[in-house]
Short mmCIF file of C-alpha atoms in Angstrom, two decimals:
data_model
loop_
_atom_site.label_atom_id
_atom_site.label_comp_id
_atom_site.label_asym_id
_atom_site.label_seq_id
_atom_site.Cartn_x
_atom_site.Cartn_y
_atom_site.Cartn_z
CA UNK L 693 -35.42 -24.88 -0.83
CA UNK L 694 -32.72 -25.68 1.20
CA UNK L 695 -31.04 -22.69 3.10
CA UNK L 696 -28.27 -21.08 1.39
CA UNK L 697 -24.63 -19.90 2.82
CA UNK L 698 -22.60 -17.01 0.85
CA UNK L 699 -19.22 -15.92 1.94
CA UNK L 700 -17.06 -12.53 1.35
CA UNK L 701 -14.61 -14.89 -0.59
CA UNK L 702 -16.78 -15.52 -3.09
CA UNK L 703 -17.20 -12.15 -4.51
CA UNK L 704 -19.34 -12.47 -7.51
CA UNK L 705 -18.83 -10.71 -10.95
CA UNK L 706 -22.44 -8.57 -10.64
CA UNK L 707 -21.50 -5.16 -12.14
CA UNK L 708 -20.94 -2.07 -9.96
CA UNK L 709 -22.10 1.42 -9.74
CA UNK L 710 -18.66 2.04 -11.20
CA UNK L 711 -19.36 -0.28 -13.94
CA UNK L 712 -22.16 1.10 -14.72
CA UNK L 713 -20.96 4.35 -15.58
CA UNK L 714 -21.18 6.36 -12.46
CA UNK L 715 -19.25 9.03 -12.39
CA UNK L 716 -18.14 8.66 -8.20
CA UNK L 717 -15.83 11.33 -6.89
CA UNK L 718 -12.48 10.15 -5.68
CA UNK L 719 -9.62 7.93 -5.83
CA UNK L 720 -10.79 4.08 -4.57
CA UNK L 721 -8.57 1.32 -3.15
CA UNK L 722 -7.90 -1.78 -5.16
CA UNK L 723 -10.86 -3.47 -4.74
CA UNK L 724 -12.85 -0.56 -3.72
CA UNK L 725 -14.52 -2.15 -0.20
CA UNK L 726 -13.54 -1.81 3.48
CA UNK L 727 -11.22 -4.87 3.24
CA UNK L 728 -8.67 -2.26 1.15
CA UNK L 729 -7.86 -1.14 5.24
CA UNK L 730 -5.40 -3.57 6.34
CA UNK L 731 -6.20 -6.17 8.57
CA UNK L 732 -9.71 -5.59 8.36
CA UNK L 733 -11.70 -8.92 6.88
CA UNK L 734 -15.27 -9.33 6.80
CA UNK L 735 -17.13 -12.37 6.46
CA UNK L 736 -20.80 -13.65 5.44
CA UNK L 737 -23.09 -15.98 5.88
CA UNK L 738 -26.36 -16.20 3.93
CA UNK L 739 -29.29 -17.77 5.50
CA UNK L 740 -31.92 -18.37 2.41
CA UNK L 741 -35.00 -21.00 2.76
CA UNK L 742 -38.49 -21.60 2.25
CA UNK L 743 -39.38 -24.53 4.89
CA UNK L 744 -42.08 -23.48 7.05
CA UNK L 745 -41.86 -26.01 9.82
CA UNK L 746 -43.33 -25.66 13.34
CA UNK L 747 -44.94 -22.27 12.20
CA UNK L 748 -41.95 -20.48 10.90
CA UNK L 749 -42.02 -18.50 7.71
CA UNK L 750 -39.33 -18.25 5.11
CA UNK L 751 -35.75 -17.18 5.69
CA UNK L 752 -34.71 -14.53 4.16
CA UNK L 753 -31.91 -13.43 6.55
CA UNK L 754 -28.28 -13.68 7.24
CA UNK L 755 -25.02 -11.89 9.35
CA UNK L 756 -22.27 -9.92 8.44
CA UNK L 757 -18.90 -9.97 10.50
CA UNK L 758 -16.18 -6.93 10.48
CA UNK L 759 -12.91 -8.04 11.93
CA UNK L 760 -10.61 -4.39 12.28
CA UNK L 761 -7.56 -6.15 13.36
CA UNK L 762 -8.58 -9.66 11.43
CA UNK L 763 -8.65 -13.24 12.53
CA UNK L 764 -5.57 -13.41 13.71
CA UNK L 765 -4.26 -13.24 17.58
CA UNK L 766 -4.84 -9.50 17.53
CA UNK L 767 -8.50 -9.84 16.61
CA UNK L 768 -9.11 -9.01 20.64
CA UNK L 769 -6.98 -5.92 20.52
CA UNK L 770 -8.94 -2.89 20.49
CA UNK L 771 -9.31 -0.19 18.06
CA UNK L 772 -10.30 3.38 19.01
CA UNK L 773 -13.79 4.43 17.75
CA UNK L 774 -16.17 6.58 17.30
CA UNK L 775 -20.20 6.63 17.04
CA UNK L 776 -23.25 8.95 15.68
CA UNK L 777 -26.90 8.29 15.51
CA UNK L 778 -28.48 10.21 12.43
CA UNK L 779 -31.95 8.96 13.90
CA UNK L 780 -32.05 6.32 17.01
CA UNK L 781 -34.53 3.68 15.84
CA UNK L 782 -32.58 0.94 16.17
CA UNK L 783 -29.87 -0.85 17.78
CA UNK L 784 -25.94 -1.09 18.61
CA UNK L 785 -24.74 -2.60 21.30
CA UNK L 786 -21.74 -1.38 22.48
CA UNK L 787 -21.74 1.96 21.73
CA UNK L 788 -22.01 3.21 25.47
CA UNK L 789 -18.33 2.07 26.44
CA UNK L 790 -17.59 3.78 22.44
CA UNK L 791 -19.25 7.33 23.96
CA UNK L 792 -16.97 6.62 27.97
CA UNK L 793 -13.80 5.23 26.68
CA UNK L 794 -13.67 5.54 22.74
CA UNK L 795 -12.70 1.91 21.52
CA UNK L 796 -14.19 -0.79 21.57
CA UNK L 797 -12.51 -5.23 21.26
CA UNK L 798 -13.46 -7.50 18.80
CA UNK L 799 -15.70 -8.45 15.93
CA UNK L 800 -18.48 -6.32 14.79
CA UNK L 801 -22.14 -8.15 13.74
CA UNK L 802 -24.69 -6.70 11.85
CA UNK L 803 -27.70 -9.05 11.35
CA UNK L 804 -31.78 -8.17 11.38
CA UNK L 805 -33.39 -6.55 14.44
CA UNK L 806 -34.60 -10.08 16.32
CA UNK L 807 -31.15 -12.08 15.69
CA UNK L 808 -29.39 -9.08 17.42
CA UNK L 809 -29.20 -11.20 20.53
CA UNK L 810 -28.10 -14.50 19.31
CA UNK L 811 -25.19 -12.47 17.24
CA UNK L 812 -23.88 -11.06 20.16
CA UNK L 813 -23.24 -14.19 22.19
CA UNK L 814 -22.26 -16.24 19.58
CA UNK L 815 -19.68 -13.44 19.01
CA UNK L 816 -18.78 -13.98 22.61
CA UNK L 817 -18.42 -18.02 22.64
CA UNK L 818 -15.99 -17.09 19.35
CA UNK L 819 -13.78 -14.91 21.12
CA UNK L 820 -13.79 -17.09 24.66
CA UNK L 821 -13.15 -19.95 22.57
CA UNK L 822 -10.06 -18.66 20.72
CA UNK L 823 -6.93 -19.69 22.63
CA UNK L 824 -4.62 -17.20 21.55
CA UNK L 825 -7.04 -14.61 22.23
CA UNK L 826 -6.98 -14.97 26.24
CA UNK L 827 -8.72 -13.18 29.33
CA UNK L 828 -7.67 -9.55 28.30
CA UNK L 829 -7.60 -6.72 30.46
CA UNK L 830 -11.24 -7.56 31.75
CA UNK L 831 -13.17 -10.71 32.58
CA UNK L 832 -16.17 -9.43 29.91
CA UNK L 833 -16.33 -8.30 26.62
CA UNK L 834 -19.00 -5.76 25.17
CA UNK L 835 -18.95 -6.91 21.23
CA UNK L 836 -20.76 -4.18 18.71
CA UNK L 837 -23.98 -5.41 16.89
CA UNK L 838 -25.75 -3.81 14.94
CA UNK L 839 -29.03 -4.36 13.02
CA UNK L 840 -31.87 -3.17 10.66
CA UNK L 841 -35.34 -5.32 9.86
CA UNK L 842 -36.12 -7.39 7.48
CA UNK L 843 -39.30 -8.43 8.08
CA UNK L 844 -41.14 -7.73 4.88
CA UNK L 845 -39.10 -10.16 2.98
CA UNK L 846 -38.55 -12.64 6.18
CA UNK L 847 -39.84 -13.97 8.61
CA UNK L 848 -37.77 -12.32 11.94
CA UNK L 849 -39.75 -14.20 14.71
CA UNK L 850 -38.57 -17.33 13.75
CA UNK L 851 -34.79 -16.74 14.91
CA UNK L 852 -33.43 -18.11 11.41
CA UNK L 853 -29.78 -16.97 12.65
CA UNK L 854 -28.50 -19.61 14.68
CA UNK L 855 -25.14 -19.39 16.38
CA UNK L 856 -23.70 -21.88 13.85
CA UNK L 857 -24.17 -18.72 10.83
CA UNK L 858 -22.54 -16.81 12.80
CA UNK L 859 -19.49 -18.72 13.94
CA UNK L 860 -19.27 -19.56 9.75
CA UNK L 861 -19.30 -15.89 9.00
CA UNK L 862 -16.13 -14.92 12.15
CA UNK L 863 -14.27 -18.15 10.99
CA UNK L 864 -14.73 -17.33 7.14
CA UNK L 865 -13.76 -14.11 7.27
CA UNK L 866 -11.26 -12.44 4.46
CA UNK L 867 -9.57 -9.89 2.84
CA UNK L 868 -9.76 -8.72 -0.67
CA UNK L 869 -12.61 -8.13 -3.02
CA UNK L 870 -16.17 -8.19 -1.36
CA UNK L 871 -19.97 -9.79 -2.30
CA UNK L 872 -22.26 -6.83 -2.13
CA UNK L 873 -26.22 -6.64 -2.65
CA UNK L 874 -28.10 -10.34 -1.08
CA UNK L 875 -25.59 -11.33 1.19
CA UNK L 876 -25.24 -11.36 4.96
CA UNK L 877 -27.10 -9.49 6.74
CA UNK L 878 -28.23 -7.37 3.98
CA UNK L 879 -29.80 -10.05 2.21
CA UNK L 880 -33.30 -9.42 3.14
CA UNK L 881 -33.09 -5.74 3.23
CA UNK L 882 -34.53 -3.26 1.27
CA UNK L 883 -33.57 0.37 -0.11
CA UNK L 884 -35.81 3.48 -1.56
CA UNK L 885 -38.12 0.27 -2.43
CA UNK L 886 -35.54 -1.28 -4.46
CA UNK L 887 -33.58 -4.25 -3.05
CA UNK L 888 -31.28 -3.56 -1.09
CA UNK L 889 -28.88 -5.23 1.27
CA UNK L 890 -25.05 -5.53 1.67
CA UNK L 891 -22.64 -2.18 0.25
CA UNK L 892 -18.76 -1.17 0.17
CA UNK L 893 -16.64 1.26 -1.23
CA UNK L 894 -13.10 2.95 -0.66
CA UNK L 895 -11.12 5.82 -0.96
CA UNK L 896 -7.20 6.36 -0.64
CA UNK L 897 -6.26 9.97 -0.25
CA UNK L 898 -2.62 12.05 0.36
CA UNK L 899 -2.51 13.98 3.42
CA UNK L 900 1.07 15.50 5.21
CA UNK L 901 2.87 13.19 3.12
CA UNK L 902 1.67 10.47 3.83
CA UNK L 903 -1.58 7.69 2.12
CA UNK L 904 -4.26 6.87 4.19
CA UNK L 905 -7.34 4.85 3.23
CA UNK L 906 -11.25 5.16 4.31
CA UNK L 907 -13.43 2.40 3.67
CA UNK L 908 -16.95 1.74 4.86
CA UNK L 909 -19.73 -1.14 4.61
CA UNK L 910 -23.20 -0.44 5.00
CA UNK L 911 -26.34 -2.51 5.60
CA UNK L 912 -28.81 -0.45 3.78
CA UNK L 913 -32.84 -0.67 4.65
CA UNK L 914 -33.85 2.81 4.22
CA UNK L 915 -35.36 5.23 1.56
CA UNK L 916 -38.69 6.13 -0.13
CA UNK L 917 -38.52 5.82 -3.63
CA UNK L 918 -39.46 9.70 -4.78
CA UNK L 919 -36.42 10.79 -2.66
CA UNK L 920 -33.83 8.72 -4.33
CA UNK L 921 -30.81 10.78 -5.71
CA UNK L 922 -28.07 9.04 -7.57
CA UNK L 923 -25.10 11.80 -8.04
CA UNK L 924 -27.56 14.36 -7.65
CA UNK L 925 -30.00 13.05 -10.28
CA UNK L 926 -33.39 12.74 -8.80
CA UNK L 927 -33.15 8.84 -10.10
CA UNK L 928 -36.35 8.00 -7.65
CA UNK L 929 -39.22 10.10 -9.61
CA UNK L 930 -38.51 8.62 -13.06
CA UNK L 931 -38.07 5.31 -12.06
CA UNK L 932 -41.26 4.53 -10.06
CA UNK L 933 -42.26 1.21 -11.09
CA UNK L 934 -42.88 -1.85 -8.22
CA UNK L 935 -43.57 0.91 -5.09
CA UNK L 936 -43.75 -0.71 -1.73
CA UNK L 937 -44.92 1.68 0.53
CA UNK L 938 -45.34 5.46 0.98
CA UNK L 939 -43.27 7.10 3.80
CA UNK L 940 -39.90 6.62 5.17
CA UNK L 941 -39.33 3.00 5.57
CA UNK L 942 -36.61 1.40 7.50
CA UNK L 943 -32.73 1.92 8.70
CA UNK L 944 -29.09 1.64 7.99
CA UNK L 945 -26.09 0.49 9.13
CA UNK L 946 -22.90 2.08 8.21
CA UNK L 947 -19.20 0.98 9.39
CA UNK L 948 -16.29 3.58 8.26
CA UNK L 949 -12.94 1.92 8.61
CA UNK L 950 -9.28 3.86 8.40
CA UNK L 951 -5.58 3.29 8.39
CA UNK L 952 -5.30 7.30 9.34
CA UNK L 953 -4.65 7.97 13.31
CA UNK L 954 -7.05 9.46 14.76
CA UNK L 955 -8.52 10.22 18.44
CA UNK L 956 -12.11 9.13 20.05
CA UNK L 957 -13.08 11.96 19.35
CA UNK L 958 -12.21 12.76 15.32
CA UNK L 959 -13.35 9.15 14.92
CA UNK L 960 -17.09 10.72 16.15
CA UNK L 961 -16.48 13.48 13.77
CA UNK L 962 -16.09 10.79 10.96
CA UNK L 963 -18.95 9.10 11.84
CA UNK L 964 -21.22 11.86 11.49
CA UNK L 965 -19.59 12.52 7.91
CA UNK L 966 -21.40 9.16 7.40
CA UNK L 967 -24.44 10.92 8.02
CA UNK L 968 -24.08 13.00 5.24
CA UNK L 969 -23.18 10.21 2.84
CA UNK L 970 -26.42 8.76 4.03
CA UNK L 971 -27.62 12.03 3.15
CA UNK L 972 -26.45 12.46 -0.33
CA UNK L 973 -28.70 9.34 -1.47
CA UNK L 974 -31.61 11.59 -0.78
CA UNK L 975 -33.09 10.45 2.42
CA UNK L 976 -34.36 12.95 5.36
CA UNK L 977 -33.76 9.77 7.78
CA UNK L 978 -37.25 9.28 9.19
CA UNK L 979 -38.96 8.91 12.59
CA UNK L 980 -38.85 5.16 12.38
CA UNK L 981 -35.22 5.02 10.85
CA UNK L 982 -32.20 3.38 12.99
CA UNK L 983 -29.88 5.22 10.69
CA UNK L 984 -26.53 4.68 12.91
CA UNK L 985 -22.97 4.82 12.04
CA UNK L 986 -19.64 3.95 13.36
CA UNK L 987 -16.50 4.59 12.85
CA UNK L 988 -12.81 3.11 13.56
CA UNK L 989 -9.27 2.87 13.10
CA UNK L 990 -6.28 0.69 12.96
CA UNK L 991 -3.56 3.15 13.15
CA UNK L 992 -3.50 2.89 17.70
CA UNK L 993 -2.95 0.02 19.58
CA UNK L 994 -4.90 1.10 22.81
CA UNK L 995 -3.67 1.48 25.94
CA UNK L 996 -3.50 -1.65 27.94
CA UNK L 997 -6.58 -1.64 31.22
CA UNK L 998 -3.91 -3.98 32.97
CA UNK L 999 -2.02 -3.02 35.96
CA UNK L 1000 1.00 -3.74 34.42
CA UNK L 1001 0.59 -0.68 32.12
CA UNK L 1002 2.35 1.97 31.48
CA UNK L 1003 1.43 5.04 33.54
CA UNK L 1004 1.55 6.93 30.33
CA UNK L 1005 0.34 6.41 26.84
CA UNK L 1006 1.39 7.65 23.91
CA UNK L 1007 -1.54 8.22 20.69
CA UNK L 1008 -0.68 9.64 17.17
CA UNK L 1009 -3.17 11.63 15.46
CA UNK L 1010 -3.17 13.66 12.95
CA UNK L 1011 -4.23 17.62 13.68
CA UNK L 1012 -8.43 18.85 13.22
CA UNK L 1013 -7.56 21.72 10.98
CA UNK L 1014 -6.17 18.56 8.39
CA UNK L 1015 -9.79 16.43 8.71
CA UNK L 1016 -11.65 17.86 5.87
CA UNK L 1017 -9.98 15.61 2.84
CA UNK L 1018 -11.11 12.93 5.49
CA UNK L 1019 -14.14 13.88 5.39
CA UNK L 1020 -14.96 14.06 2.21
CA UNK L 1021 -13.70 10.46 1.62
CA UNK L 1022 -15.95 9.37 4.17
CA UNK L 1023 -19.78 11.11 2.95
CA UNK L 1024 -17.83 9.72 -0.79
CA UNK L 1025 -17.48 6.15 0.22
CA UNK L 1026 -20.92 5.92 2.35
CA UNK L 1027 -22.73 7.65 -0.63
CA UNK L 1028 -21.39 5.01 -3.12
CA UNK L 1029 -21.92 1.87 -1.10
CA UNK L 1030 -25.41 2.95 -0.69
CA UNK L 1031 -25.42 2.66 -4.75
CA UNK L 1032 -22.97 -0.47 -5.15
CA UNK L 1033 -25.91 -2.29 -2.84
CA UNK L 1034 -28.54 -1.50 -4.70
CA UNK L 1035 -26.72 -2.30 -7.93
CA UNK L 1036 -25.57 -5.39 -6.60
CA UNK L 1037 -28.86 -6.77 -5.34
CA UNK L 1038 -31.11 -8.82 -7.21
CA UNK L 1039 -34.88 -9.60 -7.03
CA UNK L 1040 -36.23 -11.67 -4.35
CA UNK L 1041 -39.54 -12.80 -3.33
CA UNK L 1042 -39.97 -13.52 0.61
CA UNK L 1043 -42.86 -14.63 3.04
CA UNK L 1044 -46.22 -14.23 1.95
CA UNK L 1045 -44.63 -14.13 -1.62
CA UNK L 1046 -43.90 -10.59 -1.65
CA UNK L 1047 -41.35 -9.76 -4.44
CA UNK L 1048 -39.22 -6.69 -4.39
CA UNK L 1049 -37.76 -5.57 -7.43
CA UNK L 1050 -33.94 -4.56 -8.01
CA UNK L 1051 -32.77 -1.55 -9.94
CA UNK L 1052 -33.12 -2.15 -13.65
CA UNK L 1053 -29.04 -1.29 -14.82
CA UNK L 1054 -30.47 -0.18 -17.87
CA UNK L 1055 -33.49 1.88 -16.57
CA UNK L 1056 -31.19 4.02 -14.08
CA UNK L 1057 -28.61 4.74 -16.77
CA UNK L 1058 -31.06 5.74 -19.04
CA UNK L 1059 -31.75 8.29 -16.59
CA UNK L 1060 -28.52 9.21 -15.44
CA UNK L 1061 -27.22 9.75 -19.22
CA UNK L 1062 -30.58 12.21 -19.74
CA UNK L 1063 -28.85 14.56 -16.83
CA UNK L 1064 -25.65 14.20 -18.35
CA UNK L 1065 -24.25 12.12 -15.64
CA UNK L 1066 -23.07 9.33 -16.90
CA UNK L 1067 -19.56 8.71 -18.38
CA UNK L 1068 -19.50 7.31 -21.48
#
């Protein structure tokens, strides 16, 4: 099979949570995905093959790119941030200079746990190599990648993620209605035993006047089956068909974007609201889970480092006692991303032909419409 690229452009028609009659809380943006911030574009590429030359094993594999200010000549300019672990088994680079200063420049990867290397320096050749883009402030950059395993489905040692996947996903990067499910770096990725992989969702809300959006992605590897809770419904111990394993398996990703301004600091508290979105699916977020979350937004430009700064800065933000309708959008979003992955995804068989099974549409309605949460 030859390997296989997928892009966010090509957003396919593969029903929704939504679509299947899940009854969601809240109001989402127009296409209901991250991209419904503006400015921010994400991109894909899909690295699918069975070849096994010089010892390697299937791929099975991919990245994802998040661009918060886009691919334009702002796409160096920094956005304030914010960062929680839920459990720390796993990896983001980055996130120290998040926790010091509270933004961070440039592109965000996510890609599986051994390709978290090659992500970050290709992400570093892109931005060097972008004229417009220039020195900056500083003479390095500290890019955020993160990452969650897919080794059951591929195989990770053989570095399928090349710089070239990478450089497709910054350089194809869009706007506008998303792929979800086998895509990116979801596509080998797994979730309360179903497959898993790529995730988005949105939600605009009114606050002192004014619209702001929340939008997240999430990479999601994480979940035993018995656990799994769709809008409360224990959805995991009446479906229990094709088990994988027994305990706690794996991690998650999870990227909150917003338009609203906020400081370092409210962005951590949004990021931890992640958490509970996480939560909501029905997962205790195990020893071995890298369940870690981040959050951002466009509404700043941050302070210049340069010495040709002002002495003073000035940042808008909106007051804590106003957060909670944040919040809420955020654990709403996360929760149904989790859900729009899984409904997305379709079955795949990886190395040593190991198949894991999606989530039947028909199977999980079923059970949703027995606990009278399903629309009609």
């Amino acid at each position: 099979m030859e390997p296989i690229q997928r892009f966010a452009s090509e957003a396919s028609a593969k029903p929704r949570a939504r679509d299947l009659g899940m009854a969601f809380s809240g109001n989402t943006g127009v296409f209901n995905a991250i991209t419904d911030v503006a400015g921010v574009e994400v991109g894909y590429s899909t690295v699918i093959s069975d070849s096994s030359t010089s010892g390697k094993g299937p791929a099975r594999t991919g990245v994802t790119t998040i661009l918060p200010r886009g691919r334009s000549g702002s796409s160096k300019a920094p956005v304030w941030a914010g960062f929680h672990s839920l459990n720390g088994n796993g990896e983001m680079t980055g996130t120290h200079w998040i926790k010091e200063a509270g933004y961070f420049t440039g592109p965000i990867g996510i890609t599986n746990t051994h390709s978290l290397g090659t992500v970050h320096q290709s992400i570093l050749q892109w931005m060097i190599e972008k004229p417009e883009a220039g020195e900056g402030a500083y003479k390095f950059m500290l890019p955020v990648v993160g990452e969650t395993c897919d080794a059951y489905l591929n195989d990770m040692d053989a570095f399928h993620v090349t710089s070239a996947h990478v450089m497709e996903a910054l350089d194809r990067a869009s706007s506008g209605p998303l792929a979800e499910g086998n895509v990116g770096g979801g596509t080998g990725m797994i979730c309360f035993e179903f497959k898993g992989g790529t995730g988005t969702s949105s939600r605009v809300i009114e606050m002192l006047g004014a619209s702001y959006t929340v939008g997240c992605l999430v990479q999601a590897n994480f979940g035993v089956r018995p656990l799994l809770k769709i809008l409360g419904v224990p959805v995991g111990e009446h479906l229990t068909s094709n088990r994988l394993w027994a305990g706690e398996h794996g991690s998650i990703i999870a990227v909150v974007a917003t338009d609203a301004p906020l400081m370092p600091t409210q962005l951590e508290r949004l990021a931890r609201r992640a958490g509970l979105g996480i939560g909501r699916t029905g997962t205790a977020s195990g020893d071995g889970s890298g369940d870690l979350c981040l959050a951002f937004s466009t509404a700043n430009q941050t302070m210049s480092e340069s010495t040709v700064a002002p002495a003073i800065g000035n940042l808008a933000f909106l007051p804590n006692n106003r957060l909670d309708t944040l919040f809420e959008a955020t654990a709403q979003s996360v929760e149904e991303a989790i859900i729009n992955a899984m409904v997305a995804a379709e079955p795949m068989v990886g190395r040593e032909d190991r198949l894991v099974a999606a989530i039947e549409h028909d199977a999980v309605k079923e059970v949703m419409r027995n606990y009278g949460r399903l629309n009609a």
